[in-house]
Coordinates of C-alpha atoms and ligand atoms in Angstrom, one line a residue:
Chain A
M967 CA 130.7 56.3 175.3
T968 CA 128.7 53.7 173.4
Q969 CA 125.8 55.0 171.4
T970 CA 123.3 52.5 170.0
L971 CA 120.6 53.5 167.5
P972 CA 117.5 51.6 166.2
V973 CA 117.5 50.7 162.5
T974 CA 115.2 49.0 160.1
I975 CA 117.0 47.4 157.2
T976 CA 115.7 45.2 154.4
V977 CA 118.2 42.5 153.4
N978 CA 117.3 40.0 150.7
E979 CA 113.7 41.1 150.9
K980 CA 113.5 40.4 154.7
E981 CA 113.0 43.3 157.1
Y982 CA 115.3 43.4 160.2
K983 CA 114.8 45.7 163.1
C984 CA 117.8 46.0 165.4
E985 CA 119.7 48.2 167.7
V986 CA 123.2 48.9 166.5
E987 CA 126.3 50.6 167.8
S988 CA 127.1 53.7 165.6
R989 CA 130.6 52.5 164.9
L990 CA 129.4 49.0 163.7
L991 CA 130.5 48.5 160.1
L992 CA 127.8 47.3 157.7
S993 CA 129.9 44.3 156.8
D994 CA 130.1 43.3 160.4
F995 CA 126.4 43.9 160.9
L996 CA 125.6 41.5 158.0
R997 CA 128.0 38.9 159.2
H998 CA 127.8 39.0 163.0
E999 CA 124.3 40.4 163.7
L1000 CA 122.4 38.8 160.9
G1001 CA 124.6 35.7 160.4
L1002 CA 124.9 36.4 156.6
T1003 CA 128.5 35.3 156.4
G1004 CA 128.5 35.1 152.6
T1005 CA 129.7 38.7 152.6
H1006 CA 133.4 38.4 153.1
V1007 CA 135.9 40.8 154.7
G1008 CA 139.4 41.0 153.3
C1009 CA 140.9 44.4 153.9
E1010 CA 138.4 46.7 155.5
H1011 CA 139.6 49.7 153.6
G1012 CA 137.9 49.4 150.3
A1013 CA 140.7 47.8 148.3
C1014 CA 139.8 44.2 147.8
G1015 CA 136.1 44.1 147.0
A1016 CA 135.3 40.9 149.0
C1017 CA 132.6 42.8 151.0
T1018 CA 130.7 44.2 148.0
I1019 CA 126.9 44.1 148.3
L1020 CA 124.0 45.8 146.6
F1021 CA 122.9 49.0 148.4
D1022 CA 119.6 50.1 146.9
G1023 CA 120.5 48.1 143.8
E1024 CA 124.0 49.5 143.3
S1025 CA 127.2 47.8 144.2
A1026 CA 129.0 49.2 147.2
R1027 CA 131.7 48.3 149.8
S1028 CA 129.9 47.2 153.0
C1029 CA 133.2 47.7 154.9
L1030 CA 133.1 51.4 154.1
M1031 CA 129.6 52.1 155.5
F1032 CA 128.2 52.0 159.0
A1033 CA 125.2 49.9 159.7
V1034 CA 123.3 53.0 160.9
Q1035 CA 123.6 54.5 157.4
A1036 CA 121.6 51.6 156.0
D1037 CA 118.5 52.5 158.1
G1038 CA 115.5 52.5 155.7
H1039 CA 117.6 51.1 152.8
T1040 CA 117.3 47.9 150.8
L1041 CA 120.3 45.6 150.5
T1042 CA 121.1 42.4 148.6
T1043 CA 123.9 40.1 149.7
V1044 CA 125.2 37.0 147.9
E1045 CA 122.7 35.0 149.9
G1046 CA 119.9 36.8 148.0
L1047 CA 121.0 35.4 144.6
A1048 CA 119.8 31.8 145.1
P1049 CA 117.3 32.1 147.8
S1050 CA 115.8 29.0 149.4
L1051 CA 112.4 30.5 150.2
S1052 CA 111.4 33.7 148.4
S1053 CA 112.0 34.7 144.8
S1054 CA 115.4 36.4 144.3
P1055 CA 115.6 40.1 144.1
A1056 CA 118.3 39.7 141.5
G1057 CA 116.4 37.3 139.3
G1058 CA 117.3 33.8 140.4
K1059 CA 114.7 30.9 140.8
E1060 CA 113.9 29.0 144.0
G1061 CA 116.1 26.0 144.6
E1062 CA 118.5 26.8 141.7
L1063 CA 121.7 28.8 141.6
H1064 CA 121.4 32.2 139.9
P1065 CA 122.7 32.0 136.3
L1066 CA 125.7 34.0 137.3
Q1067 CA 126.6 31.6 140.1
Q1068 CA 125.9 28.6 137.8
S1069 CA 128.3 30.1 135.3
F1070 CA 131.0 30.4 137.9
W1071 CA 130.4 26.8 138.7
E1072 CA 130.6 25.7 135.1
A1073 CA 133.5 27.8 134.0
H1074 CA 135.6 27.2 137.2
G1075 CA 135.4 30.9 138.1
L1076 CA 136.7 30.2 141.6
Q1077 CA 139.2 28.3 143.6
C1078 CA 139.1 29.1 147.3
G1079 CA 136.0 31.3 146.8
Y1080 CA 137.0 34.0 149.1
C1081 CA 136.6 36.7 146.5
T1082 CA 133.6 35.2 144.8
P1083 CA 130.7 36.8 146.7
G1084 CA 132.1 40.3 146.1
I1085 CA 132.7 39.5 142.5
L1086 CA 129.2 38.2 142.0
M1087 CA 127.7 41.3 143.7
S1088 CA 129.8 43.5 141.4
M1089 CA 128.8 41.6 138.3
I1090 CA 125.1 41.7 138.9
P1091 CA 124.6 45.4 138.3
F1092 CA 127.4 45.3 135.6
L1093 CA 125.5 42.7 133.5
Q1094 CA 122.2 44.5 134.1
K1095 CA 123.7 47.6 132.5
N1096 CA 125.9 45.8 130.0
P1097 CA 124.1 42.7 128.8
N1098 CA 126.6 42.2 125.9
P1099 CA 130.0 43.1 127.4
T1100 CA 133.2 42.8 125.6
E1101 CA 136.1 41.0 127.3
D1102 CA 137.8 44.4 127.8
E1103 CA 134.7 45.7 129.5
I1104 CA 134.5 42.6 131.7
R1105 CA 138.1 43.0 132.8
H1106 CA 137.6 46.6 133.5
A1107 CA 134.5 45.9 135.6
L1108 CA 136.5 43.3 137.6
S1109 CA 139.3 45.7 138.4
G1110 CA 137.7 46.6 141.7
N1111 CA 137.8 43.0 143.0
L1112 CA 141.0 41.2 143.9
C1113 CA 141.4 37.4 143.5
R1114 CA 144.5 35.8 144.8
C1115 CA 143.9 32.3 143.3
T1116 CA 142.5 32.1 139.8
G1117 CA 144.6 34.5 137.8
Y1118 CA 141.3 36.0 136.7
Q1119 CA 141.0 34.2 133.3
H1120 CA 138.3 31.8 134.5
I1121 CA 136.5 34.6 136.2
V1122 CA 136.4 36.5 132.9
D1123 CA 135.1 33.3 131.2
A1124 CA 132.4 32.8 133.8
V1125 CA 131.2 36.3 133.4
K1126 CA 131.1 35.8 129.6
L1127 CA 129.1 32.6 130.0
A1128 CA 126.7 34.4 132.4
A1129 CA 126.1 37.1 129.9
E1130 CA 125.1 34.4 127.4
K1131 CA 122.9 32.6 129.9
M1132 CA 121.2 35.8 131.1
K1133 CA 120.2 37.1 127.6
Chain B
M1276 CA 134.2 46.7 164.5
K1277 CA 137.4 48.6 164.0
P1278 CA 136.7 52.4 164.4
A1279 CA 136.8 54.1 167.8
P1280 CA 133.4 54.9 169.3
F1281 CA 131.7 58.1 168.1
E1282 CA 128.4 59.9 168.4
Y1283 CA 126.5 59.7 165.1
H1284 CA 124.2 62.4 163.7
A1285 CA 122.3 62.1 160.4
P1286 CA 120.5 65.4 160.0
D1287 CA 118.2 65.8 156.9
S1288 CA 118.7 69.5 156.3
L1289 CA 121.7 71.7 155.6
E1290 CA 120.6 74.1 158.4
Q1291 CA 120.9 71.2 161.0
V1292 CA 124.3 70.2 159.6
L1293 CA 125.6 73.7 160.0
D1294 CA 124.3 73.9 163.6
L1295 CA 125.9 70.6 164.5
I1296 CA 129.2 71.5 162.9
S1297 CA 129.3 74.9 164.8
Q1298 CA 128.7 73.0 168.1
H1299 CA 131.3 70.3 167.5
A1300 CA 133.7 71.8 165.0
D1301 CA 136.9 70.6 166.6
E1302 CA 135.9 67.0 167.4
A1303 CA 133.6 66.3 164.5
K1304 CA 134.1 64.8 161.0
I1305 CA 131.7 65.2 158.1
L1306 CA 130.8 61.9 156.5
A1307 CA 130.1 62.2 152.8
G1308 CA 130.7 59.1 150.6
G1309 CA 132.9 57.6 153.4
Q1310 CA 135.3 56.1 150.8
S1311 CA 138.3 58.0 152.3
L1312 CA 137.0 58.8 155.8
V1313 CA 135.9 55.3 156.7
P1314 CA 139.2 53.5 155.8
A1315 CA 141.0 56.2 157.9
M1316 CA 138.6 55.5 160.8
N1317 CA 139.0 51.7 160.3
F1318 CA 142.8 52.2 160.7
R1319 CA 142.1 54.6 163.6
V1320 CA 144.2 57.2 161.8
V1321 CA 141.2 59.4 162.4
Q1322 CA 139.1 59.1 165.6
P1323 CA 136.4 61.7 165.5
S1324 CA 134.2 61.7 168.6
V1325 CA 131.3 63.1 166.5
V1326 CA 130.3 62.0 163.0
I1327 CA 127.9 64.2 161.0
D1328 CA 126.5 62.2 158.1
L1329 CA 125.5 64.2 155.0
N1330 CA 123.8 61.3 153.2
R1331 CA 120.3 62.3 154.2
V1332 CA 120.6 65.9 153.2
A1333 CA 118.8 65.8 149.8
E1334 CA 119.3 69.5 149.2
L1335 CA 123.1 68.9 148.8
S1336 CA 122.7 66.5 145.9
Y1337 CA 122.1 68.1 142.5
I1338 CA 123.7 68.9 139.2
R1339 CA 122.1 71.8 137.3
E1340 CA 122.8 74.3 134.6
N1341 CA 122.4 77.9 135.5
G1342 CA 123.3 80.5 132.8
N1343 CA 126.7 79.6 131.6
V1344 CA 127.8 77.5 134.7
I1345 CA 127.0 74.1 136.1
R1346 CA 126.2 74.0 139.8
I1347 CA 127.0 70.8 141.6
G1348 CA 125.9 70.0 145.2
S1349 CA 128.8 68.7 147.3
M1350 CA 126.9 65.3 147.8
A1351 CA 126.6 64.5 144.1
R1352 CA 128.2 61.1 143.7
E1353 CA 131.1 60.5 141.3
R1354 CA 128.7 58.1 139.5
H1355 CA 126.3 61.1 138.9
L1356 CA 129.1 63.2 137.4
E1357 CA 130.1 60.3 135.1
F1358 CA 126.7 59.9 133.5
D1359 CA 125.2 63.4 133.7
L1360 CA 124.2 64.6 130.2
S1361 CA 124.7 68.3 130.9
I1362 CA 128.2 67.7 132.1
A1363 CA 128.9 65.6 129.1
K1364 CA 127.8 68.5 126.8
R1365 CA 129.2 71.5 128.7
I1366 CA 132.3 70.1 130.5
P1367 CA 133.3 66.9 128.5
L1368 CA 136.7 67.0 130.3
M1369 CA 134.9 65.9 133.5
T1370 CA 133.0 63.1 131.7
E1371 CA 136.3 61.8 130.4
T1372 CA 138.1 62.0 133.7
V1373 CA 135.7 60.6 136.2
P1374 CA 136.0 56.9 135.1
F1375 CA 139.7 57.1 136.0
I1376 CA 138.7 57.5 139.7
A1377 CA 138.6 54.2 141.6
H1378 CA 136.1 51.6 140.6
P1379 CA 132.3 51.7 140.0
Q1380 CA 131.6 50.3 143.5
I1381 CA 133.6 53.3 145.0
R1382 CA 132.1 55.9 142.6
N1383 CA 128.6 54.8 143.5
R1384 CA 129.3 56.2 147.0
A1385 CA 132.1 58.8 146.7
T1386 CA 131.1 62.4 146.3
I1387 CA 132.5 65.4 144.5
G1388 CA 132.6 67.4 147.8
G1389 CA 134.4 64.6 149.6
S1390 CA 137.1 64.2 147.0
I1391 CA 137.8 67.9 146.9
V1392 CA 137.9 68.4 150.7
H1393 CA 140.0 65.3 151.1
A1394 CA 142.5 67.1 148.8
D1395 CA 144.6 64.1 148.0
P1396 CA 147.4 65.2 145.7
A1397 CA 146.9 62.0 143.7
A1398 CA 143.1 62.6 143.2
E1399 CA 141.6 63.6 139.9
L1400 CA 138.8 65.9 140.9
P1401 CA 141.0 68.6 142.6
V1402 CA 143.0 68.7 139.3
L1403 CA 139.8 69.3 137.4
M1404 CA 138.8 72.1 139.8
L1405 CA 142.0 74.0 138.9
A1406 CA 141.8 73.2 135.2
L1407 CA 138.2 74.3 135.0
S1408 CA 138.6 77.4 137.2
A1409 CA 135.9 76.2 139.6
R1410 CA 134.5 78.3 142.4
L1411 CA 133.7 76.5 145.7
K1412 CA 131.0 77.7 148.1
A1413 CA 131.8 77.2 151.8
K1414 CA 128.9 77.5 154.3
K1415 CA 128.7 77.9 158.0
V1416 CA 126.0 79.0 160.4
S1417 CA 126.9 82.7 160.1
G1418 CA 127.1 82.8 156.3
E1419 CA 128.8 81.7 153.2
R1420 CA 131.7 82.6 151.0
W1421 CA 133.1 81.7 147.6
I1422 CA 136.6 80.4 147.3
D1423 CA 138.5 80.2 143.9
A1424 CA 139.8 76.7 143.3
Q1425 CA 143.4 78.1 143.1
D1426 CA 143.0 79.4 146.7
F1427 CA 141.3 76.3 148.0
F1428 CA 144.0 73.7 148.1
A1429 CA 146.4 74.5 150.8
G1430 CA 148.8 71.5 150.7
M1431 CA 148.7 67.8 151.4
F1432 CA 145.2 66.8 152.5
T1433 CA 144.6 70.4 153.5
T1434 CA 142.2 73.1 152.3
A1435 CA 141.1 76.6 153.0
L1436 CA 137.9 75.5 154.8
E1437 CA 137.6 76.5 158.4
P1438 CA 136.7 73.8 161.0
D1439 CA 133.1 75.0 161.2
E1440 CA 132.6 75.3 157.4
I1441 CA 131.4 72.7 155.0
L1442 CA 131.8 72.7 151.2
A1443 CA 128.3 73.1 149.9
E1444 CA 128.5 73.7 146.2
I1445 CA 130.9 73.6 143.2
E1446 CA 130.4 76.1 140.4
L1447 CA 132.0 75.2 137.1
P1448 CA 131.9 77.5 134.0
F1449 CA 131.0 75.8 130.7
M1450 CA 134.1 75.1 128.7
P1451 CA 134.5 78.0 126.2
P1452 CA 133.9 77.5 122.4
R1453 CA 136.8 76.2 120.3
T1454 CA 138.2 74.4 123.4
G1455 CA 139.8 70.9 123.2
W1456 CA 140.4 68.8 126.2
S1457 CA 142.3 65.7 127.3
F1458 CA 142.9 63.8 130.5
M1459 CA 145.6 61.1 130.7
E1460 CA 147.1 59.2 133.5
V1461 CA 149.3 56.2 134.2
A1462 CA 148.2 53.8 137.0
P1463 CA 149.5 50.4 137.9
R1464 CA 146.0 48.9 137.6
A1465 CA 142.7 50.4 136.3
G1466 CA 141.1 52.3 139.2
D1467 CA 144.3 52.6 141.3
Y1468 CA 145.6 56.0 142.2
A1469 CA 147.8 57.1 139.3
L1470 CA 151.6 57.5 139.3
M1471 CA 151.2 60.7 137.2
G1472 CA 148.3 62.3 135.4
V1473 CA 147.5 65.5 133.5
A1474 CA 144.4 67.5 132.5
A1475 CA 145.0 69.6 129.4
L1476 CA 142.7 72.3 128.0
V1477 CA 143.4 74.3 124.8
T1478 CA 141.2 77.1 123.6
L1479 CA 141.9 78.4 120.0
E1480 CA 141.2 81.8 118.4
K1481 CA 139.1 81.7 115.2
N1482 CA 142.4 82.0 113.3
A1483 CA 143.6 78.8 115.0
K1484 CA 146.2 80.4 117.3
C1485 CA 146.1 79.4 120.9
K1486 CA 144.1 81.8 123.0
Q1487 CA 144.4 80.0 126.3
A1488 CA 145.9 76.7 127.6
K1489 CA 145.8 74.9 130.9
L1490 CA 148.0 72.0 132.2
V1491 CA 147.2 70.6 135.7
Y1492 CA 148.9 67.6 137.2
L1493 CA 148.1 65.0 139.8
N1494 CA 150.7 63.3 142.1
A1495 CA 153.1 66.1 141.1
G1496 CA 153.4 68.0 144.4
D1497 CA 151.6 68.5 147.6
G1498 CA 148.3 69.4 145.8
P1499 CA 147.1 69.7 142.3
V1500 CA 149.8 71.4 140.3
D1501 CA 148.9 74.1 137.8
A1502 CA 151.8 74.4 135.3
K1503 CA 151.3 78.0 134.4
E1504 CA 154.5 78.7 132.6
A1505 CA 154.2 75.6 130.4
A1506 CA 150.7 76.8 129.5
K1507 CA 151.7 80.4 128.9
I1508 CA 154.4 79.7 126.3
L1509 CA 151.6 78.2 124.1
E1510 CA 149.3 81.2 124.3
G1511 CA 149.2 83.5 121.3
E1512 CA 151.0 81.0 119.2
K1513 CA 150.2 78.7 116.3
L1514 CA 150.8 75.4 118.0
N1515 CA 153.3 72.9 116.6
D1516 CA 155.4 70.0 117.8
K1517 CA 158.3 72.1 118.8
L1518 CA 156.1 74.3 121.2
I1519 CA 154.5 71.2 122.6
E1520 CA 157.9 69.7 123.2
S1521 CA 159.1 72.8 125.1
S1522 CA 155.9 73.0 127.1
A1523 CA 156.2 69.4 128.1
R1524 CA 159.8 69.9 129.1
L1525 CA 159.0 73.0 131.1
A1526 CA 156.2 71.4 133.0
S1527 CA 157.9 68.1 133.7
E1528 CA 161.4 69.4 134.6
K1529 CA 160.6 72.8 136.2
E1530 CA 157.1 73.2 137.4
I1531 CA 156.0 69.9 138.9
N1532 CA 157.6 68.5 142.1
P1533 CA 156.8 64.8 142.4
F1534 CA 157.9 63.0 145.5
G1535 CA 157.8 59.4 144.3
N1536 CA 156.3 56.5 146.3
I1537 CA 156.6 52.8 146.7
H1538 CA 155.6 52.3 143.0
T1539 CA 157.7 55.0 141.4
S1540 CA 160.7 57.3 141.6
P1541 CA 160.4 61.1 141.1
D1542 CA 162.5 60.7 137.9
F1543 CA 160.0 58.3 136.4
Q1544 CA 157.1 60.5 137.4
R1545 CA 158.8 63.4 135.5
H1546 CA 159.3 61.2 132.6
L1547 CA 155.7 60.2 132.6
A1548 CA 154.6 63.8 132.9
N1549 CA 156.7 64.7 129.8
V1550 CA 155.2 61.9 127.7
L1551 CA 151.6 62.5 129.0
T1552 CA 151.8 66.2 128.4
K1553 CA 152.8 65.8 124.8
K1554 CA 150.0 63.2 124.2
A1555 CA 147.4 65.2 126.1
L1556 CA 148.2 68.5 124.3
K1557 CA 148.0 66.8 120.9
Q1558 CA 144.7 65.3 121.7
A1559 CA 143.4 68.6 123.1
I1560 CA 144.6 70.6 120.1
H1561 CA 143.1 68.1 117.8
R1562 CA 139.7 68.3 119.5
A1563 CA 139.9 72.1 119.6
E1564 CA 140.5 72.2 115.8
E1565 CA 137.5 70.0 115.3
N1566 CA 135.5 72.6 117.2
L1567 CA 136.8 75.5 115.1
Q1568 CA 134.1 75.2 112.4
Ligands
FAD2974 C1 139.8 51.5 146.7 C2 139.7 52.9 146.5 C3 140.3 53.5 145.4 C4 140.2 54.9 145.2 N1 140.8 55.4 144.1 C5 140.8 56.7 143.9 C6 141.3 57.3 142.7 O1 141.9 56.6 141.9 N2 141.3 58.7 142.6 C7 140.6 59.5 143.5 O2 140.6 60.7 143.3 N3 140.0 58.9 144.6 C8 140.1 57.6 144.8 N4 139.5 57.1 145.9 C9 138.9 58.0 146.9 C10 137.5 58.3 146.6 O3 137.4 59.1 145.4 C11 137.1 59.1 147.8 O4 136.0 58.6 148.2 C12 137.0 60.6 147.8 O5 138.3 61.1 147.6 C13 136.4 61.1 149.1 O6 135.0 61.3 148.8 P1 133.9 60.7 149.8 O7 132.7 61.3 149.4 O8 134.0 59.3 150.0 O9 134.4 61.5 151.2 P2 134.5 61.0 152.7 O10 135.4 59.9 152.7 O11 133.2 60.9 153.3 O12 135.2 62.3 153.3 C14 136.6 62.7 153.0 C15 137.0 63.9 153.8 O13 136.3 65.0 153.4 C16 135.5 65.6 154.4 N5 134.3 66.1 153.8 C17 133.5 65.3 152.9 N6 132.5 66.1 152.4 C18 132.7 67.3 153.0 C19 132.0 68.5 152.8 N7 130.9 68.6 152.0 N8 132.4 69.6 153.5 C20 133.4 69.5 154.4 N9 134.1 68.4 154.6 C21 133.8 67.3 153.9 C22 135.4 64.5 155.4 O14 135.2 65.0 156.7 C23 136.7 63.7 155.3 O15 137.7 64.4 156.0 C24 139.6 55.7 146.1 C25 138.9 55.1 147.2 C26 139.0 53.8 147.4 C27 138.3 53.2 148.6
FES2975 S1 136.8 44.2 152.9 FE1 135.7 45.8 151.9 S2 136.9 46.1 150.2 FE2 138.1 44.7 151.3
FES2976 S1 139.2 32.2 144.3 FE1 140.5 32.5 146.0 S2 140.7 34.6 146.1 FE2 139.5 34.4 144.3

């Protein structure tokens, strides 16, 4: 029994019309159907945060949703932060890294980078709501994203730097 | 693509939901926030052949005051509970507790109804339902019924709902005047399920004696555990450290029944319950005293 359903989903300001199987996870849809492999998959049960995207502007785990549920909704993935063509829904400029990405670059906020897209997509709404976060608030906001390389300190530094840049 | 195949329905009215669930009760799963159901489907621990998604049913998502209660639609997200002003004013215990649940990314999707029906003994919202004497409205095609929170939780991941019923609404009375509250838990990492946690409520008489108390624990048995005896010995008394000590001992040694897990032994959970009860009672009493004037 394979059921497929038509969906229209806007991702990084581009509209996609596709047929998807009902059991297709949103994370797999983004990666395998749209080729947006910036959204990573670590655990597929909500624990690691690597698959975090913006769903109607709010951070959410794409591994805990089905692609059919995104029908009619607006998504932003890490590819939407520094877009090559259109202006970024999250506020970056063409041809440049988003200030949050730039800060991760400058403050060495990543090593292997596996966790980075999920962290960026968690920090975008966090910094929008908390433009002047304390270190404690930053650490708390990062608690839903696992990083197995950095020990977190440089990630915290990068988010602090980003808050400065984005003022 | 990890879950087993299923037939997907996304009705946009409650009426359609009830029709669907009456047709497919035994093989269907309701999909709310998906933050517990989808992991279980990804592991194939659960393999429903029909999934009924509530996310398009706008009439199930609301938080409103009505007389001296707050009514919450089962699809209100945990994030909505966290930032709702009328909850903050009328039921501050809930505002204080919700941030302990998971992470913002999870709370953006997870719903009050989903958490209550999931009935995880380690979850915060079922504890609040008992502490706040909630009433839960179950609906099915042929009608509706109200279930008191204390009759709703029927064991590990089990509730009083029938297979063709859904949880539609949660009714919470305002916290009474001169009431202090506290929620405390210990978790290995912010957002993780806690090793032990307690919600405490203390209502004082005008003369500052304790009129009513509540102590409800998470991860302390096969559902939320209401430590009635530990609360009762406080009632009618002028509260002091000795009473608080006895209450904490009664709750942690006699009334809770923690199982332990990979992170903790039952003994350590009892120790945590003792310490948390004392701290939470003190904070609740302090807040109630501030509300005495
Ligand atoms: C990483 C992570 C950490 C978490 N940490 C915590 C935590 O610390 N504390 C905590 O309490 N929770 C935690 N959760 C769980 C989260 O709060 C759950 O999402 C919640 O318990 C279930 O809510 P949901 O809306 O996602 O329900 P779903 O996952 O959609 O559904 C859960 C169950 O309830 C049924 N159901 C849902 N709604 C209804 C309804 N209205 N009527 C009838 N049946 C219904 C479903 O069929 C399913 O069986 C965590 C989850 C994750 C992924
Ligand atoms: S892959 Fe989604 S949270 Fe780990
Ligand atoms: S940089 Fe490797 S997991 Fe975070």
